[in-house]
CSV table of C-alpha atoms in Angstrom, one decimal:
chain,number,residue,atom,x,y,z
R,1,LYS,CA,10.0,26.3,13.5
R,2,ILE,CA,9.9,23.4,15.9
R,3,ASP,CA,13.1,22.1,17.4
R,4,LEU,CA,12.8,18.8,19.3
R,5,PRO,CA,15.4,17.7,21.8
R,6,LYS,CA,16.6,14.7,19.7
R,7,VAL,CA,15.6,16.0,16.3
R,8,GLN,CA,13.6,12.7,15.8
R,9,MET,CA,11.5,11.3,18.6
R,10,THR,CA,9.9,7.8,19.1
R,11,ASN,CA,6.7,9.3,20.3
R,12,PRO,CA,5.2,12.5,18.9
R,13,VAL,CA,4.4,15.8,20.6
R,14,ILE,CA,1.1,17.6,19.9
R,15,VAL,CA,1.5,21.1,18.6
R,16,SER,CA,-1.3,23.7,18.1
R,17,LEU,CA,-1.1,26.2,15.3
R,18,PRO,CA,-3.5,28.9,14.3
R,19,ARG,CA,-6.0,27.7,11.7
R,20,ASP,CA,-6.2,29.2,8.2
R,21,ALA,CA,-9.3,31.1,7.0
R,22,GLY,CA,-12.2,29.1,5.6
R,23,ASP,CA,-13.3,25.5,6.2
R,24,ALA,CA,-10.9,23.7,8.5
R,25,THR,CA,-11.9,20.2,7.5
R,26,TYR,CA,-9.1,19.7,5.0
R,27,GLN,CA,-6.6,22.0,6.6
R,28,ALA,CA,-3.4,20.3,7.8
R,29,ILE,CA,0.0,21.1,9.3
R,30,VAL,CA,2.5,20.8,6.5
R,31,LYS,CA,6.3,20.7,6.7
R,32,THR,CA,8.3,22.8,4.3
R,33,ASP,CA,9.1,19.7,2.2
R,34,GLY,CA,5.4,19.3,1.5
R,35,THR,CA,4.8,16.4,3.9
R,36,ALA,CA,1.5,16.7,5.8
R,37,ALA,CA,1.5,15.8,9.5
R,38,SER,CA,-1.3,13.9,11.2
R,39,SER,CA,-3.5,16.8,12.3
R,40,LYS,CA,-7.1,17.8,12.9
R,41,PHE,CA,-9.2,20.8,13.8
R,42,ASN,CA,-9.6,21.4,17.5
R,43,PRO,CA,-13.1,23.1,17.8
R,44,ALA,CA,-12.6,24.2,21.4
R,45,ALA,CA,-9.3,26.0,20.8
R,46,ARG,CA,-10.1,26.9,17.2
R,47,THR,CA,-6.6,25.6,16.2
R,48,ILE,CA,-5.2,22.9,14.0
R,49,ASP,CA,-3.5,20.3,16.3
R,50,GLY,CA,-0.8,18.0,14.9
R,51,ARG,CA,1.4,15.1,16.0
R,52,ILE,CA,5.0,16.0,15.3
R,53,ASN,CA,8.0,13.7,15.9
R,54,ALA,CA,10.7,15.5,13.9
R,55,SER,CA,12.2,18.9,14.0
R,56,GLY,CA,11.4,21.3,11.1
R,57,THR,CA,9.4,24.2,9.9
R,58,TYR,CA,5.6,23.8,9.7
R,59,THR,CA,2.7,25.8,8.5
R,60,VAL,CA,-1.1,25.3,8.3
R,61,LYS,CA,-2.5,25.2,4.9
R,62,MET,CA,-5.6,24.0,3.0
R,63,ASN,CA,-4.5,20.6,1.7
R,64,GLU,CA,-7.6,19.1,0.0
R,65,LYS,CA,-7.0,16.7,-2.8
R,66,SER,CA,-9.2,15.8,-5.8
R,67,PHE,CA,-9.6,12.4,-7.4
R,68,THR,CA,-11.5,11.6,-10.6
R,69,ASP,CA,-12.3,7.9,-9.7
R,70,ILE,CA,-14.2,8.2,-6.5
R,71,SER,CA,-17.4,9.9,-7.6
R,72,GLY,CA,-19.3,6.6,-7.8
R,73,LYS,CA,-18.4,5.6,-4.2
R,74,SER,CA,-20.5,6.1,-1.0
R,75,ALA,CA,-20.5,9.5,0.6
R,76,GLU,CA,-18.7,8.1,3.6
R,77,MET,CA,-15.9,6.6,1.5
R,78,ARG,CA,-15.4,9.8,-0.5
R,79,LYS,CA,-15.2,11.8,2.8
R,80,ALA,CA,-12.8,9.3,4.3
R,81,ILE,CA,-10.5,9.4,1.3
R,82,LEU,CA,-10.5,13.2,1.0
R,83,TYR,CA,-10.0,13.6,4.7
R,84,LEU,CA,-7.1,11.1,5.1
R,85,THR,CA,-5.3,12.3,2.0
R,86,SER,CA,-5.5,15.9,3.2
R,87,LYS,CA,-3.7,14.8,6.4
R,88,GLY,CA,-1.0,12.9,4.6
R,89,ILE,CA,-2.1,9.6,6.1
R,90,ILE,CA,-2.9,7.9,2.8
R,91,ASN,CA,-1.9,9.0,-0.7
R,92,GLY,CA,-3.5,8.7,-4.1
R,93,THR,CA,-2.0,6.3,-6.7
R,94,SER,CA,-1.5,9.4,-8.9
R,95,ASP,CA,-2.3,13.1,-8.6
R,96,THR,CA,-5.8,12.5,-10.0
R,97,GLU,CA,-6.6,8.9,-9.1
R,98,PHE,CA,-7.1,7.2,-5.7
R,99,SER,CA,-7.8,3.6,-7.0
R,100,PRO,CA,-10.4,2.8,-4.3
R,101,ASP,CA,-10.9,-0.7,-5.6
R,102,ASN,CA,-7.3,-1.7,-5.5
R,103,SER,CA,-6.2,-4.1,-2.8
R,104,ILE,CA,-4.1,-2.9,0.2
R,105,SER,CA,-1.2,-4.7,1.8
R,106,ARG,CA,-0.1,-5.3,5.3
R,107,GLN,CA,2.9,-3.0,4.9
R,108,GLN,CA,0.7,-0.3,3.6
R,109,ILE,CA,-1.6,-0.5,6.6
R,110,ALA,CA,1.4,-0.4,8.9
R,111,ALA,CA,2.5,2.8,7.3
R,112,LEU,CA,-1.0,4.4,7.4
R,113,LEU,CA,-1.5,3.6,11.1
R,114,MET,CA,1.9,4.9,12.0
R,115,ARG,CA,1.3,8.1,10.0
R,116,ALA,CA,-2.1,8.6,11.7
R,117,LEU,CA,-0.4,8.3,15.1
R,118,GLY,CA,2.6,10.4,14.1
R,119,LYS,CA,4.9,7.6,15.1
R,120,VAL,CA,6.9,6.8,12.0
R,121,ASP,CA,10.3,6.8,13.7
R,122,ASN,CA,13.2,6.9,11.2
R,123,THR,CA,15.5,5.4,13.8
R,124,ALA,CA,13.3,2.3,14.4
R,125,THR,CA,14.7,-1.1,13.3
R,126,THR,CA,13.3,-4.5,12.9
R,127,ALA,CA,14.6,-8.0,12.6
R,128,PHE,CA,11.9,-9.3,10.3
R,129,THR,CA,13.8,-11.4,7.8
R,130,ASP,CA,11.7,-10.3,4.8
R,131,VAL,CA,11.8,-6.5,5.4
R,132,PRO,CA,15.1,-5.2,3.9
R,133,LYS,CA,16.4,-1.8,5.1
R,134,SER,CA,16.2,-0.6,1.5
R,135,SER,CA,12.4,-0.8,1.6
R,136,GLY,CA,10.7,2.5,1.5
R,137,LEU,CA,8.3,1.3,4.3
R,138,TYR,CA,11.1,-0.2,6.5
R,139,HIS,CA,10.8,2.4,9.3
R,140,ALA,CA,7.0,2.4,9.3
R,141,ILE,CA,7.0,-1.4,9.7
R,142,ALA,CA,9.7,-1.2,12.4
R,143,SER,CA,7.7,1.5,14.2
R,144,SER,CA,4.5,-0.6,14.0
R,145,GLN,CA,6.4,-3.5,15.6
R,146,ARG,CA,7.9,-1.3,18.3
R,147,HIS,CA,4.5,0.0,19.3
R,148,LYS,CA,3.0,-3.5,19.1
R,149,ILE,CA,0.3,-2.6,16.6
R,150,ILE,CA,1.1,-5.1,13.8
R,151,ASN,CA,2.8,-8.4,14.6
R,152,GLY,CA,4.9,-10.6,12.5
R,153,TYR,CA,4.5,-14.4,12.0
R,154,SER,CA,6.1,-17.2,14.1
R,155,ASP,CA,8.9,-17.7,11.4
R,156,ASN,CA,10.0,-14.0,12.0
R,157,THR,CA,8.6,-12.8,8.7
R,158,PHE,CA,6.3,-9.8,8.3
R,159,ARG,CA,4.8,-10.7,4.9
R,160,GLY,CA,4.3,-7.1,4.1
R,161,THR,CA,3.2,-7.5,0.5
R,162,ASN,CA,0.3,-9.9,1.4
R,163,VAL,CA,-3.1,-8.3,0.9
R,164,ILE,CA,-4.5,-7.6,4.4
R,165,SER,CA,-7.8,-9.3,5.3
R,166,LYS,CA,-10.7,-7.6,7.0
R,167,ALA,CA,-10.1,-9.6,10.2
R,168,GLN,CA,-6.5,-8.4,10.2
R,169,ILE,CA,-7.2,-4.7,9.5
R,170,VAL,CA,-10.0,-4.6,12.1
R,171,THR,CA,-7.7,-6.3,14.6
R,172,VAL,CA,-4.7,-3.9,14.2
R,173,SER,CA,-7.0,-0.9,14.1
R,174,GLY,CA,-8.7,-2.1,17.3
R,175,ARG,CA,-5.3,-2.4,19.0
R,176,VAL,CA,-4.8,1.3,18.6
R,177,LEU,CA,-7.6,2.2,21.0
R,178,PRO,CA,-6.2,0.5,24.1
R,179,SER,CA,-2.6,1.6,23.3
R,180,GLU,CA,-3.5,5.2,22.6
R,181,MET,CA,-6.7,5.9,24.4
R,182,ASN,CA,-6.9,3.3,27.2
R,183,TYR,CA,-10.0,1.6,25.8
R,184,ARG,CA,-10.8,-1.8,27.2
R,185,ALA,CA,-12.0,-4.7,25.1
R,186,PRO,CA,-15.4,-6.1,26.1
R,187,ALA,CA,-15.4,-8.7,28.8
R,188,ASP,CA,-18.1,-10.6,26.9
R,189,VAL,CA,-17.1,-10.7,23.3
R,190,SER,CA,-20.1,-12.8,22.3
R,191,ALA,CA,-22.4,-9.8,23.0
R,192,TYR,CA,-20.9,-8.1,19.9
R,193,LEU,CA,-19.8,-11.0,17.8
R,194,ASP,CA,-23.2,-12.7,17.9
R,195,LYS,CA,-24.5,-10.0,15.5
R,196,TYR,CA,-22.5,-11.6,12.7
R,197,LYS,CA,-23.8,-14.6,10.8
R,198,ASP,CA,-20.4,-16.2,10.5
R,199,THR,CA,-17.5,-17.0,12.8
R,200,VAL,CA,-14.8,-14.4,13.5
R,201,PRO,CA,-11.3,-16.0,13.7
R,202,ALA,CA,-10.2,-16.8,17.2
R,203,TYR,CA,-7.1,-14.5,17.1
R,204,ALA,CA,-9.3,-11.5,16.1
R,205,GLN,CA,-12.3,-11.9,18.4
R,206,SER,CA,-11.3,-9.6,21.2
R,207,MET,CA,-10.3,-6.7,18.9
R,208,VAL,CA,-13.2,-7.3,16.5
R,209,ALA,CA,-15.6,-7.1,19.5
R,210,LEU,CA,-14.0,-3.8,20.6
R,211,ALA,CA,-14.0,-2.4,17.1
R,212,THR,CA,-17.7,-3.4,16.7
R,213,ARG,CA,-18.6,-1.7,20.0
R,214,GLU,CA,-16.8,1.5,18.9
R,215,GLY,CA,-18.2,1.6,15.4
R,216,LEU,CA,-15.1,0.9,13.4
R,217,VAL,CA,-16.5,-2.1,11.5
R,218,VAL,CA,-18.2,-1.5,8.1
R,219,TYR,CA,-21.3,-3.8,8.2
R,220,ARG,CA,-22.3,-6.0,5.3
R,221,THR,CA,-25.9,-6.1,4.1
R,222,ASP,CA,-25.8,-10.0,4.4
R,223,GLY,CA,-24.9,-9.8,8.1
R,224,ALA,CA,-21.6,-11.6,7.8
R,225,PHE,CA,-18.3,-10.4,9.1
R,226,SER,CA,-16.4,-12.1,6.3
R,227,GLY,CA,-13.0,-11.8,8.1
R,228,ASP,CA,-11.1,-13.5,5.2
R,229,LYS,CA,-12.3,-10.9,2.7
R,230,ASN,CA,-9.4,-8.9,1.2
R,231,MET,CA,-9.5,-5.2,1.9
R,232,THR,CA,-9.6,-2.5,-0.8
R,233,ARG,CA,-8.1,0.9,-0.4
R,234,GLY,CA,-11.5,2.5,-0.2
R,235,ASP,CA,-12.7,0.1,2.5
R,236,ALA,CA,-9.5,0.6,4.5
R,237,ALA,CA,-10.0,4.4,4.3
R,238,ILE,CA,-13.4,4.1,6.0
R,239,ILE,CA,-12.1,2.1,8.9
R,240,LEU,CA,-9.1,4.4,9.3
R,241,TYR,CA,-11.2,7.5,9.1
R,242,ARG,CA,-13.5,6.1,11.8
R,243,LEU,CA,-10.5,5.2,14.0
R,244,PHE,CA,-8.9,8.6,13.4
R,245,GLN,CA,-11.9,10.4,15.0
R,246,ARG,CA,-11.2,8.5,18.3
R,247,ILE,CA,-7.5,8.7,18.8
R,248,TRP,CA,-6.8,12.3,19.8
């Protein structure tokens, strides 16, 4: 049982709990209501460490999922999907399907990043004119704005239902590294962007260069970055999995 000073906190605390027997890869810290916390195995301490920002009772359990529609995907995509779903960061579209080829929206990415960071704050608010308080992702979007991970547009909209592009998801994922781990973007972005055959949008260049340097970008066989390409759930899972390995 974990009692936090204000019941709900803006930033998480890291707790370490004894691991369960067996393979720790898909073990997670899970609240009594079944919600998995962002957590991972700590090989040095042999514990499961999780990011908790709400009071409650938690336990460590094997939380591996199974999906019937990912068998034809790459080994890395399958691993990313199973890992992230075990940690409660991303969910399947049903108990048995993940729908890796479905598109993924800006508001969904906001939720995934905030879950990964353990920073979904149910007291956070936002003034975006197109994000009603009745939205199930309202607090995740508000939290992403508070932590300056995903920005809105100049007309004060968030456009959360828009499908997120590759340039956008790489940019917002890249922002996590400086804010969480004090990474610095490359001084010479061209050293990393020149490997792409096409032009990376100006707003994204700094974070794409950082993400390229740190191995977050999934390379295309044609050598293009293709920043305007819409992201699928499976592609997003790979980027978020690579990011998750660097943010503890």
